[in-house]
Amino acid sequence: MDQCINDPVTTEVVRGWLESVTEEMQTTLIKTAHSPLICEARDATCALHDKEGRTIAQASAMPIHLGVLIELGLKFAEEFPEGQAQEGDLYITNDPYNGGTHMPDIAVAAPVFSNGKLVGYVSTMAHHRDIGGLMPASVSVLARDLHAEGLRLPLIRLAKGGEINDAVMSVIMAASRTPKSMAGDLSAQIAACHTGVKRLGALYDTRSIAVVNRATQALMDYAERLTRDEIEKIPDGIYTFSDQLDDDALDPNSDPIKITVTMKVEGDSLDFDFSGTAPQTRAAINNVMSSTKAIVYYAIRTLTGDRVPNNDGCFKPLTIRAPEGTIVNCTYPAPVASRAVSLFRVEDVVLGVMAQAIPERMIGANSGQYTMVSISGFYPGTNEPMIGQLGGPVTGGHGARSSKDGIDVSSHGCVNGTIDALELGEARFPMIFKEMRLWENSGGKGKYRGGLGFYAEVEWTQGECNVMLRRERTRFQPWGIMGGGAAPTSRAEHESTEGSITRLPGKTVFPMKSGERLRYWTTGSGGYGTALERDTESVLEDVLNGRITVDAAHSDYGVVIQNNHVDHKATMQLRESRLTA
């Protein structure tokens, strides 16, 4: 069998097996989890690593986890190498300053053996409902240091030789406000690891250690080769792009926070340098370096597509640098619980700098934020904690492309979790969605229109709760490219039972009681190309479908619509006058 290892058929069989293992692990985790964050929103991922900790396969799940599992695979191999790892072991960590992201993201891993020899590791990462800390859900922007964010787990054994360490489990359960969910979700991760150990071990048993190791090396070399081929298509040069966060997450009137990246293209290699980015903040919107790397990894994977396997080879051509003490490479003990606030802007600047070099392969800015509406309190008449997020979409539009409109209200970009149904929120909490619809005119204008955002109105129907609103793009718009227009800014308001309306900042916590309403408008995405070049029938279709208004068709696209039809003569005259103005 060893003589056949260079046969591409053998290598492809191994690739298929590896990918099926990660997908089966992912399915096990999603189907057996307790919290809606995992079983509905699918905020989890699984990966396989070789004996040295290199990632040899990863499930097609959260792109935002790409880099961190690469980092953690190496950590597992370093801390529990051959001679220390035992069959039946489980390892656990959530330490942002040792390969993790933020503390709700707990990683669980296990070693894999074949005929008594260590051959690799399997790993899982999942976002847990509550890990303790300052506020319920453990993602408050208000934490001032890491220790206010909840339980910090160093990389330790959770099980040794098949025996769970009950003392460690007890500490974890005691730290969480939702111990039942914590127990259920950790059990799901353990089950996924057991699945991975069994299936990956079977591959080595069936094909032999030597055959599989050579095949995985061939697959990593293949991924690196194809990635370098794509990079070589990018014109050599130095490109720079910047964008801003609305504020420091503590004061809505504070100065914006700048994130800058410079990309150097040289042959078949890329260098990303975040010099010029703002210092880390007092609020918990900072990111450790592994999170920033994950965004760059995701952006590069958009160039290579499904034909390239998810493994370490994809990222060999990359160098990623960021000054210590910045919001994209913070230093201990900077808080990181609400890291996604700034991470979406990191995604925007990375895709933005790539658009400077290859605009035909990039998109207008996505909505650039997560409308996180978190609920905490107690269910009316009980002492049972009430913690979670409202159902419904959390992201707005996907950016317009060089040949297509953007996608309306979609889970996209670095976070591609499933959107919870509205009914799930209404079933979990005493609330009702009075309205949920596309927000007209919320996609940036262009030859190809940006995807639309949404408008939502929620009424609290019984008792009271605390609402934590966490979002962005309330001051700075998602930009368009190649002449495309920007999308509008997001906004939100709270209506009391007396009818008074309060405009809400992007990050805030406020009480809400029965009869009160929350309304929020989540922006769409940037357009692509000049709006006056948009096909007039496409403009009419948007008007008829409620995506844009008749006034916007006239002002933004130079299209005159009368009685649900395009007035072609008036449109031609209007567009000509705009072009010659």
Coordinates of C-alpha atoms in Angstrom, one line a residue:
M1 CA 0.0 0.0 0.0
D2 CA 2.9 2.4 0.8
Q3 CA 4.0 2.2 -2.8
C4 CA 0.6 3.6 -4.0
I5 CA 0.7 6.7 -1.8
N6 CA 1.7 9.0 -4.6
D7 CA -1.3 7.8 -6.6
P8 CA -3.7 10.8 -6.6
V9 CA -6.6 8.4 -6.2
T10 CA -5.3 7.3 -2.8
T11 CA -4.6 10.9 -1.8
E12 CA -8.2 11.9 -2.8
V13 CA -9.6 8.9 -0.9
V14 CA -7.8 10.1 2.2
R15 CA -9.0 13.7 1.6
G16 CA -12.6 12.5 1.4
W17 CA -12.3 10.5 4.5
L18 CA -10.8 13.4 6.5
E19 CA -13.5 15.7 5.3
S20 CA -16.2 13.2 6.2
V21 CA -14.8 12.9 9.7
T22 CA -15.0 16.6 10.3
E23 CA -18.5 16.8 8.9
E24 CA -19.6 13.9 11.1
M25 CA -18.1 15.5 14.1
Q26 CA -19.8 18.8 13.2
T27 CA -23.2 17.0 12.8
T28 CA -22.7 15.2 16.1
L29 CA -22.0 18.5 17.9
I30 CA -24.9 20.4 16.4
K31 CA -27.4 17.7 16.8
T32 CA -26.6 16.9 20.5
A33 CA -26.0 20.4 21.8
H34 CA -28.4 22.0 24.3
S35 CA -28.0 25.8 23.6
P36 CA -29.7 27.4 20.6
L37 CA -26.3 29.2 20.0
I38 CA -25.0 25.8 18.9
C39 CA -27.9 23.7 17.8
E40 CA -29.7 26.5 15.9
A41 CA -27.1 29.3 15.2
R42 CA -24.3 26.7 14.7
D43 CA -21.7 28.8 16.4
A44 CA -19.2 25.8 16.6
T45 CA -16.6 24.1 14.5
C46 CA -14.5 20.9 14.4
A47 CA -11.0 20.1 13.0
L48 CA -8.4 17.4 12.7
H49 CA -4.7 17.7 13.4
D50 CA -1.7 15.5 12.8
K51 CA 0.8 14.4 15.4
E52 CA 2.6 17.8 15.2
G53 CA -0.6 19.7 15.7
R54 CA -0.9 20.9 12.1
T55 CA -4.5 21.2 10.9
I56 CA -5.1 18.5 8.2
A57 CA -8.9 19.2 7.8
Q58 CA -11.6 21.4 9.2
A59 CA -15.4 21.4 8.8
S60 CA -17.0 23.9 6.6
A61 CA -18.4 25.9 9.5
M62 CA -17.5 29.2 11.1
P63 CA -14.7 30.9 9.1
I64 CA -14.1 33.1 12.1
H65 CA -12.7 29.9 13.8
L66 CA -10.2 29.1 11.0
G67 CA -7.2 30.6 12.6
V68 CA -7.8 29.7 16.2
L69 CA -8.1 26.0 15.6
I70 CA -4.8 26.2 13.7
E71 CA -3.3 27.8 16.7
L72 CA -4.9 25.5 19.2
G73 CA -3.9 22.4 17.3
L74 CA -0.3 23.3 17.8
K75 CA -1.0 24.1 21.5
F76 CA -2.5 20.7 22.1
A77 CA 0.5 18.9 20.5
E78 CA 2.9 21.0 22.4
E79 CA 1.3 20.5 25.8
F80 CA 0.3 16.8 25.4
P81 CA 2.8 15.3 23.0
E82 CA 3.7 11.6 22.5
G83 CA 4.5 10.1 25.8
Q84 CA 2.1 12.4 27.7
A85 CA -1.1 12.0 25.7
Q86 CA -3.1 8.9 26.6
E87 CA -6.0 7.1 24.9
G88 CA -9.2 8.4 26.3
D89 CA -7.8 11.8 27.2
L90 CA -9.7 15.0 26.7
Y91 CA -8.2 18.5 26.9
I92 CA -10.0 21.8 27.4
T93 CA -9.2 25.5 27.3
N94 CA -10.9 28.9 26.6
D95 CA -7.9 31.1 27.3
P96 CA -7.8 34.0 24.7
Y97 CA -4.1 34.6 25.5
N98 CA -3.1 31.0 24.7
G99 CA -4.7 30.3 21.4
G100 CA -8.3 31.0 22.1
T101 CA -10.7 33.9 21.1
H102 CA -12.9 35.0 23.9
M103 CA -13.9 33.0 27.0
P104 CA -17.4 31.8 25.9
D105 CA -15.6 29.9 23.1
I106 CA -14.5 26.7 24.7
A107 CA -12.2 24.3 22.9
V108 CA -12.3 20.5 23.7
A109 CA -9.8 18.1 22.1
A110 CA -8.7 14.5 22.2
P111 CA -5.7 12.6 21.0
V112 CA -6.0 9.8 18.4
F113 CA -4.1 6.6 18.5
S114 CA -3.6 3.7 16.0
N115 CA -2.3 0.4 17.3
G116 CA -1.1 2.2 20.4
K117 CA 0.8 5.0 18.6
L118 CA -0.2 8.7 18.7
V119 CA -1.2 9.8 15.2
G120 CA -3.1 13.1 15.8
Y121 CA -5.7 15.1 17.6
V122 CA -9.4 16.0 17.0
S123 CA -10.7 19.4 18.3
T124 CA -14.0 21.2 18.7
M125 CA -14.8 24.8 19.5
A126 CA -18.2 26.1 20.5
H127 CA -19.7 29.3 21.9
H128 CA -21.3 28.6 25.3
R129 CA -24.3 30.4 26.6
D130 CA -22.7 31.7 29.8
I131 CA -19.3 31.3 31.4
G132 CA -19.8 33.7 34.3
G133 CA -18.4 37.2 34.6
L134 CA -19.8 40.7 34.8
M135 CA -23.1 40.2 33.1
P136 CA -25.3 37.3 31.8
A137 CA -24.2 35.7 28.5
S138 CA -20.5 36.7 29.2
V139 CA -20.2 39.0 26.2
S140 CA -20.6 42.5 27.8
V141 CA -18.6 45.4 26.4
L142 CA -18.4 46.8 29.9
A143 CA -15.8 44.5 31.3
R144 CA -12.6 46.3 32.0
D145 CA -10.2 43.4 32.1
L146 CA -10.2 39.7 31.2
H147 CA -11.0 38.6 34.8
A148 CA -14.4 40.4 34.7
E149 CA -15.5 38.3 31.7
G150 CA -15.9 34.9 33.4
L151 CA -14.0 31.6 34.1
R152 CA -10.6 31.4 32.4
L153 CA -9.5 27.8 31.7
P154 CA -5.9 27.2 31.0
L155 CA -5.1 24.3 28.7
I156 CA -5.7 21.3 31.0
R157 CA -6.8 17.7 31.0
L158 CA -10.6 17.3 31.3
A159 CA -10.3 13.5 31.2
K160 CA -7.3 11.1 31.7
G161 CA -7.4 7.6 30.2
G162 CA -11.2 7.8 29.8
E163 CA -12.0 9.2 33.2
I164 CA -13.6 12.6 33.4
N165 CA -12.2 14.9 36.0
D166 CA -15.4 15.7 38.0
A167 CA -13.7 18.4 40.0
V168 CA -12.9 20.4 36.8
M169 CA -16.4 19.9 35.5
S170 CA -17.8 21.1 38.9
V171 CA -15.8 24.3 38.7
I172 CA -17.1 25.0 35.2
M173 CA -20.7 24.3 36.1
A174 CA -20.4 26.5 39.2
A175 CA -19.1 29.4 37.1
S176 CA -22.0 29.4 34.7
R177 CA -25.4 31.0 35.2
T178 CA -26.8 28.3 32.9
P179 CA -25.2 25.1 34.1
K180 CA -27.7 22.8 32.3
S181 CA -26.8 24.3 29.0
M182 CA -23.1 24.2 29.9
A183 CA -23.3 20.5 30.7
G184 CA -25.3 19.7 27.6
D185 CA -23.0 21.7 25.3
L186 CA -19.8 20.3 26.8
S187 CA -21.2 16.8 26.5
A188 CA -21.9 17.5 22.8
Q189 CA -18.3 18.6 22.3
I190 CA -17.1 15.5 24.0
A191 CA -19.4 13.3 21.9
A192 CA -18.0 15.0 18.8
C193 CA -14.5 14.3 19.9
H194 CA -15.3 10.6 20.6
T195 CA -16.7 10.4 17.1
G196 CA -13.6 12.0 15.6
V197 CA -11.3 9.7 17.5
K198 CA -13.1 6.7 16.3
R199 CA -13.4 7.7 12.7
L200 CA -9.9 9.2 12.3
G201 CA -8.4 6.2 14.1
A202 CA -10.2 3.9 11.7
L203 CA -8.5 5.7 8.7
Y204 CA -5.1 5.1 10.1
D205 CA -5.9 1.5 11.0
T206 CA -7.2 0.9 7.5
R207 CA -4.6 2.7 5.4
S208 CA -1.6 2.5 7.7
I209 CA 0.1 5.4 9.5
A210 CA 2.7 5.9 6.8
V211 CA 0.1 6.1 3.9
V212 CA -2.1 8.6 5.7
N213 CA 0.8 10.8 6.8
R214 CA 2.1 11.0 3.3
A215 CA -1.3 11.7 2.0
T216 CA -2.0 14.5 4.4
Q217 CA 1.4 16.0 3.6
A218 CA 0.5 15.8 -0.1
L219 CA -2.8 17.5 0.6
M220 CA -1.1 20.3 2.5
D221 CA 1.4 20.8 -0.3
Y222 CA -1.5 20.8 -2.8
A223 CA -3.4 23.5 -0.8
E224 CA -0.3 25.6 -0.6
R225 CA 0.5 25.3 -4.3
L226 CA -3.1 26.3 -5.4
T227 CA -3.1 29.2 -2.9
R228 CA 0.2 30.5 -4.3
D229 CA -1.2 30.1 -7.8
E230 CA -4.1 32.4 -6.9
I231 CA -1.9 34.9 -5.2
E232 CA 0.3 35.2 -8.3
K233 CA -2.8 36.5 -10.1
I234 CA -2.8 39.6 -7.9
P235 CA -0.7 42.5 -9.2
D236 CA 2.5 43.0 -7.2
G237 CA 2.4 46.1 -5.1
I238 CA 1.6 47.7 -1.8
Y239 CA -2.0 48.5 -1.0
T240 CA -3.6 50.2 2.1
F241 CA -7.1 50.4 3.4
S242 CA -8.7 51.8 6.6
D243 CA -12.1 51.9 8.1
Q244 CA -13.5 52.9 11.5
L245 CA -15.6 51.7 14.4
D246 CA -18.3 54.1 15.6
D247 CA -16.9 54.6 19.1
D248 CA -15.0 53.0 22.0
A249 CA -18.2 51.0 23.1
L250 CA -18.4 53.0 26.4
D251 CA -19.2 56.5 25.2
P252 CA -21.2 57.0 21.9
N253 CA -19.7 60.4 21.6
S254 CA -16.1 59.2 21.8
D255 CA -13.7 59.4 18.9
P256 CA -14.0 56.6 16.3
I257 CA -11.5 53.8 16.4
K258 CA -9.4 53.3 13.2
I259 CA -8.3 49.9 11.8
T260 CA -5.8 50.0 9.1
V261 CA -4.1 47.2 7.1
T262 CA -1.4 47.3 4.4
M263 CA -1.1 44.4 2.0
K264 CA 2.1 43.7 0.2
V265 CA 1.9 41.4 -2.8
E266 CA 5.2 39.9 -4.0
G267 CA 5.0 37.0 -6.4
D268 CA 3.2 34.2 -4.7
S269 CA 3.3 35.5 -1.2
L270 CA 1.2 38.1 0.8
D271 CA 2.1 40.2 3.8
F272 CA -0.6 41.8 5.9
D273 CA 0.5 44.6 8.3
F274 CA -1.9 46.2 10.7
S275 CA 0.4 49.0 11.7
G276 CA -1.5 52.3 12.1
T277 CA -4.4 50.6 13.9
A278 CA -5.7 52.2 17.1
P279 CA -4.5 51.1 20.5
Q280 CA -6.5 48.5 22.5
T281 CA -9.5 50.0 24.3
R282 CA -10.8 49.9 27.9
A283 CA -14.0 48.2 26.6
A284 CA -14.2 44.5 25.8
I285 CA -14.1 44.9 22.0
N286 CA -10.4 44.0 21.6
N287 CA -9.1 41.0 19.7
V288 CA -6.2 38.7 20.3
M289 CA -3.9 38.0 17.4
S290 CA -5.3 34.5 16.7
S291 CA -8.7 36.1 16.0
T292 CA -7.2 38.7 13.6
K293 CA -5.3 35.9 11.8
A294 CA -8.6 34.0 11.3
I295 CA -10.1 36.9 9.4
V296 CA -7.1 37.0 7.0
Y297 CA -7.2 33.2 6.6
Y298 CA -10.9 33.5 5.7
A299 CA -10.3 36.3 3.2
I300 CA -7.6 34.2 1.4
R301 CA -9.9 31.2 1.3
T302 CA -12.5 33.3 -0.7
L303 CA -9.9 33.3 -3.5
T304 CA -9.3 29.6 -3.6
G305 CA -12.8 28.1 -3.2
D306 CA -13.9 24.6 -2.4
R307 CA -11.3 22.8 -4.6
V308 CA -8.7 23.6 -2.0
P309 CA -8.8 21.5 1.1
N310 CA -9.0 23.2 4.5
N311 CA -5.6 22.6 6.0
D312 CA -2.4 24.3 7.1
G313 CA -1.1 24.5 3.5
C314 CA -3.6 27.2 2.6
F315 CA -1.9 29.7 4.9
K316 CA 1.8 29.0 4.3
P317 CA 2.1 31.9 1.8
L318 CA 0.9 34.5 4.3
T319 CA 2.7 36.7 6.8
I320 CA 0.4 38.5 9.3
R321 CA 1.7 41.2 11.6
A322 CA 0.1 43.6 14.1
P323 CA 1.7 45.8 16.7
E324 CA 1.2 44.6 20.3
G325 CA -1.2 46.6 22.3
T326 CA -3.5 47.4 19.4
I327 CA -7.2 46.5 19.1
V328 CA -6.3 43.7 16.7
N329 CA -3.4 42.3 18.9
C330 CA -4.2 43.2 22.4
T331 CA -2.1 42.3 25.4
Y332 CA -3.1 40.7 28.7
P333 CA -5.3 41.5 30.6
A334 CA -7.3 43.5 28.0
P335 CA -10.9 42.4 27.8
V336 CA -12.1 40.6 24.7
A337 CA -15.7 39.4 25.4
S338 CA -17.4 41.4 22.7
R339 CA -14.6 40.9 20.2
A340 CA -17.0 40.6 17.2
V341 CA -17.7 44.3 17.4
S342 CA -14.3 45.1 16.0
L343 CA -13.7 41.8 14.2
F344 CA -16.3 42.7 11.6
R345 CA -14.4 45.8 10.8
V346 CA -11.2 43.8 10.5
E347 CA -13.0 41.8 7.9
D348 CA -14.0 45.0 6.1
V349 CA -10.5 46.4 5.9
V350 CA -9.0 43.1 4.8
L351 CA -11.5 42.7 2.0
G352 CA -11.2 46.4 1.3
V353 CA -7.5 46.2 0.8
M354 CA -7.9 43.2 -1.4
A355 CA -10.4 45.2 -3.4
Q356 CA -7.7 47.8 -4.1
A357 CA -5.8 45.1 -6.0
I358 CA -8.5 42.9 -7.5
P359 CA -11.8 44.7 -7.4
E360 CA -13.3 42.4 -10.0
R361 CA -13.0 39.5 -7.4
M362 CA -14.2 41.4 -4.4
I363 CA -17.5 42.9 -3.1
G364 CA -18.9 46.1 -1.6
A365 CA -18.7 46.1 2.1
N366 CA -21.0 43.8 3.9
S367 CA -23.2 45.2 6.7
G368 CA -20.2 45.1 8.9
Q369 CA -21.9 44.4 12.2
Y370 CA -23.9 41.9 14.3
T371 CA -27.2 43.2 15.7
M372 CA -26.9 41.4 19.0
V373 CA -30.0 41.9 21.2
S374 CA -29.4 39.9 24.4
I375 CA -32.0 39.3 27.0
S376 CA -31.3 38.7 30.7
G377 CA -33.5 38.4 33.9
F378 CA -35.8 35.8 35.3
Y379 CA -38.8 34.2 33.7
P380 CA -41.9 35.9 35.2
G381 CA -43.0 34.3 38.5
T382 CA -39.9 32.1 38.8
N383 CA -36.3 32.1 39.8
E384 CA -35.2 30.5 36.5
P385 CA -32.6 32.5 34.7
M386 CA -33.7 34.0 31.4
I387 CA -30.6 34.4 29.2
G388 CA -30.3 34.4 25.4
Q389 CA -30.6 36.3 22.2
L390 CA -33.8 37.3 20.3
G391 CA -34.6 35.2 17.3
G392 CA -34.4 36.5 13.7
P393 CA -31.6 37.8 11.6
V394 CA -28.6 39.6 13.1
T395 CA -26.7 40.7 10.0
G396 CA -27.9 42.8 7.2
G397 CA -26.9 42.6 3.5
H398 CA -24.1 40.9 1.7
G399 CA -22.0 43.2 -0.5
A400 CA -22.7 43.6 -4.2
R401 CA -20.5 41.7 -6.6
S402 CA -19.0 42.4 -9.9
S403 CA -21.8 40.6 -11.8
K404 CA -24.6 40.3 -9.3
D405 CA -26.5 42.2 -6.7
G406 CA -25.7 41.6 -3.0
I407 CA -27.8 39.2 -1.0
D408 CA -30.5 40.5 1.3
V409 CA -30.4 39.8 5.0
S410 CA -28.0 36.9 4.9
S411 CA -25.6 35.2 7.3
H412 CA -22.4 35.9 5.5
G413 CA -18.7 36.7 5.6
C414 CA -16.6 35.6 8.6
V415 CA -19.7 34.5 10.5
N416 CA -22.0 32.3 8.6
G417 CA -24.2 30.8 11.3
T418 CA -27.8 29.9 10.8
I419 CA -30.4 32.6 11.4
D420 CA -32.8 31.7 14.2
A421 CA -36.5 31.6 13.3
L422 CA -38.5 34.4 14.9
E423 CA -40.8 31.8 16.5
L424 CA -37.9 30.5 18.5
G425 CA -37.4 33.8 20.3
E426 CA -41.1 34.1 20.9
A427 CA -41.2 30.6 22.3
R428 CA -38.2 31.2 24.6
F429 CA -39.2 34.7 25.9
P430 CA -42.4 36.6 26.7
M431 CA -42.1 38.8 23.6
I432 CA -43.5 39.1 20.1
F433 CA -42.2 40.4 16.9
K434 CA -44.7 43.0 15.8
E435 CA -42.9 43.4 12.5
M436 CA -39.9 42.1 10.6
R437 CA -39.3 43.1 7.0
L438 CA -36.7 44.2 4.5
W439 CA -35.6 47.8 5.0
E440 CA -36.2 49.6 1.7
N441 CA -33.4 51.6 0.2
S442 CA -30.9 50.0 2.7
G443 CA -28.7 48.5 0.0
G444 CA -26.0 50.7 -1.5
K445 CA -26.7 52.0 -5.0
G446 CA -24.7 50.7 -8.0
K447 CA -24.7 48.9 -11.3
Y448 CA -25.2 46.0 -8.9
R449 CA -27.2 46.9 -5.8
G450 CA -26.0 46.1 -2.3
G451 CA -28.0 43.5 -0.3
L452 CA -30.7 45.0 1.9
G453 CA -30.8 45.1 5.6
F454 CA -33.9 44.8 7.8
Y455 CA -36.3 46.5 10.2
A456 CA -37.6 44.8 13.3
E457 CA -40.1 45.8 16.0
V458 CA -40.4 43.8 19.2
E459 CA -42.8 44.1 22.1
W460 CA -42.2 42.7 25.6
T461 CA -45.4 41.1 26.8
Q462 CA -44.9 40.0 30.4
G463 CA -42.8 41.0 33.4
E464 CA -39.5 42.8 32.7
C465 CA -36.0 42.2 31.6
N466 CA -32.7 43.8 30.8
V467 CA -31.8 44.3 27.1
M468 CA -28.2 44.5 26.0
L469 CA -27.9 46.0 22.5
R470 CA -24.6 45.6 20.7
R471 CA -24.1 46.7 17.2
E472 CA -22.1 48.9 14.8
R473 CA -22.4 51.0 11.6
T474 CA -24.4 53.7 13.4
R475 CA -21.9 56.4 12.3
F476 CA -19.9 55.0 9.4
Q477 CA -21.6 53.5 6.4
P478 CA -20.8 50.2 4.6
W479 CA -18.8 51.4 1.6
G480 CA -19.3 50.5 -2.1
I481 CA -16.6 49.9 -4.7
M482 CA -15.9 50.8 -8.3
G483 CA -18.3 53.7 -8.0
G484 CA -20.9 51.9 -6.0
G485 CA -22.8 53.7 -3.2
A486 CA -22.7 53.2 0.5
A487 CA -25.5 51.7 2.6
P488 CA -27.2 53.9 5.3
T489 CA -26.2 53.7 8.9
S490 CA -28.1 51.6 11.5
R491 CA -30.3 53.0 14.2
A492 CA -32.5 51.8 17.1
E493 CA -35.1 53.3 19.4
H494 CA -37.1 52.3 22.6
E495 CA -40.7 53.2 23.1
S496 CA -42.1 53.3 26.7
T497 CA -45.6 52.4 27.7
E498 CA -46.3 56.2 27.9
G499 CA -45.3 56.5 24.2
S500 CA -42.1 58.4 24.7
I501 CA -39.3 57.4 22.3
T502 CA -35.6 57.2 23.1
R503 CA -33.0 57.0 20.4
L504 CA -30.5 54.3 21.5
P505 CA -26.7 54.2 20.9
G506 CA -25.1 51.2 19.3
K507 CA -24.0 49.7 22.5
T508 CA -26.2 50.0 25.6
V509 CA -28.0 48.2 28.3
F510 CA -31.5 49.3 29.3
P511 CA -34.6 47.8 31.2
M512 CA -37.7 46.8 29.3
K513 CA -41.1 46.0 30.7
S514 CA -44.4 44.7 29.5
G515 CA -45.9 46.8 26.8
E516 CA -42.7 48.5 25.8
R517 CA -41.2 48.2 22.3
L518 CA -37.8 48.0 20.7
R519 CA -37.3 49.0 17.1
Y520 CA -34.1 48.6 15.2
W521 CA -33.0 49.2 11.6
T522 CA -30.0 47.1 10.5
T523 CA -28.1 48.4 7.5
G524 CA -27.5 46.6 4.2
S525 CA -24.3 46.6 2.2
G526 CA -22.3 48.5 -0.3
G527 CA -23.0 48.7 -4.1
Y528 CA -20.7 47.8 -7.0
G529 CA -20.3 50.0 -10.0
T530 CA -21.9 53.2 -11.2
A531 CA -25.6 53.4 -10.4
L532 CA -26.5 55.1 -13.7
E533 CA -25.4 51.9 -15.5
R534 CA -27.9 49.7 -13.7
D535 CA -30.4 48.0 -16.0
T536 CA -33.6 50.0 -15.9
E537 CA -35.7 46.8 -15.7
S538 CA -33.8 45.7 -12.6
V539 CA -34.6 49.1 -11.1
L540 CA -38.2 48.6 -11.9
E541 CA -38.2 45.2 -10.4
D542 CA -36.7 46.5 -7.2
V543 CA -39.4 49.1 -7.0
L544 CA -42.2 46.6 -7.6
N545 CA -40.6 44.2 -4.9
G546 CA -40.4 47.0 -2.3
R547 CA -36.6 47.0 -2.2
I548 CA -36.3 50.7 -3.3
T549 CA -38.8 53.5 -3.5
V550 CA -39.8 55.3 -6.7
D551 CA -38.0 58.4 -5.4
A552 CA -34.8 56.4 -4.9
A553 CA -35.1 55.0 -8.4
H554 CA -35.2 58.6 -9.7
S555 CA -32.5 60.2 -7.4
D556 CA -30.1 57.2 -7.2
Y557 CA -30.5 55.5 -10.5
G558 CA -31.8 58.2 -12.8
V559 CA -34.8 56.0 -13.7
V560 CA -38.3 57.6 -14.1
I561 CA -41.1 55.2 -13.2
Q562 CA -44.7 56.1 -13.9
N563 CA -47.7 53.8 -13.1
N564 CA -45.3 50.8 -12.4
H565 CA -43.6 51.2 -15.8
V566 CA -40.3 52.7 -16.8
D567 CA -40.6 55.9 -18.8
H568 CA -37.7 55.2 -21.1
K569 CA -37.6 58.6 -22.8
A570 CA -37.6 60.5 -19.6
T571 CA -35.1 58.1 -18.1
M572 CA -32.6 58.5 -21.0
Q573 CA -32.9 62.3 -20.7
L574 CA -32.4 62.2 -17.0
R575 CA -29.4 59.9 -17.2
E576 CA -27.8 62.0 -20.0
S577 CA -28.2 65.2 -17.9
R578 CA -26.6 63.5 -14.9
L579 CA -23.6 62.2 -17.0
T580 CA -23.0 65.6 -18.5
A581 CA -23.5 67.6 -15.3

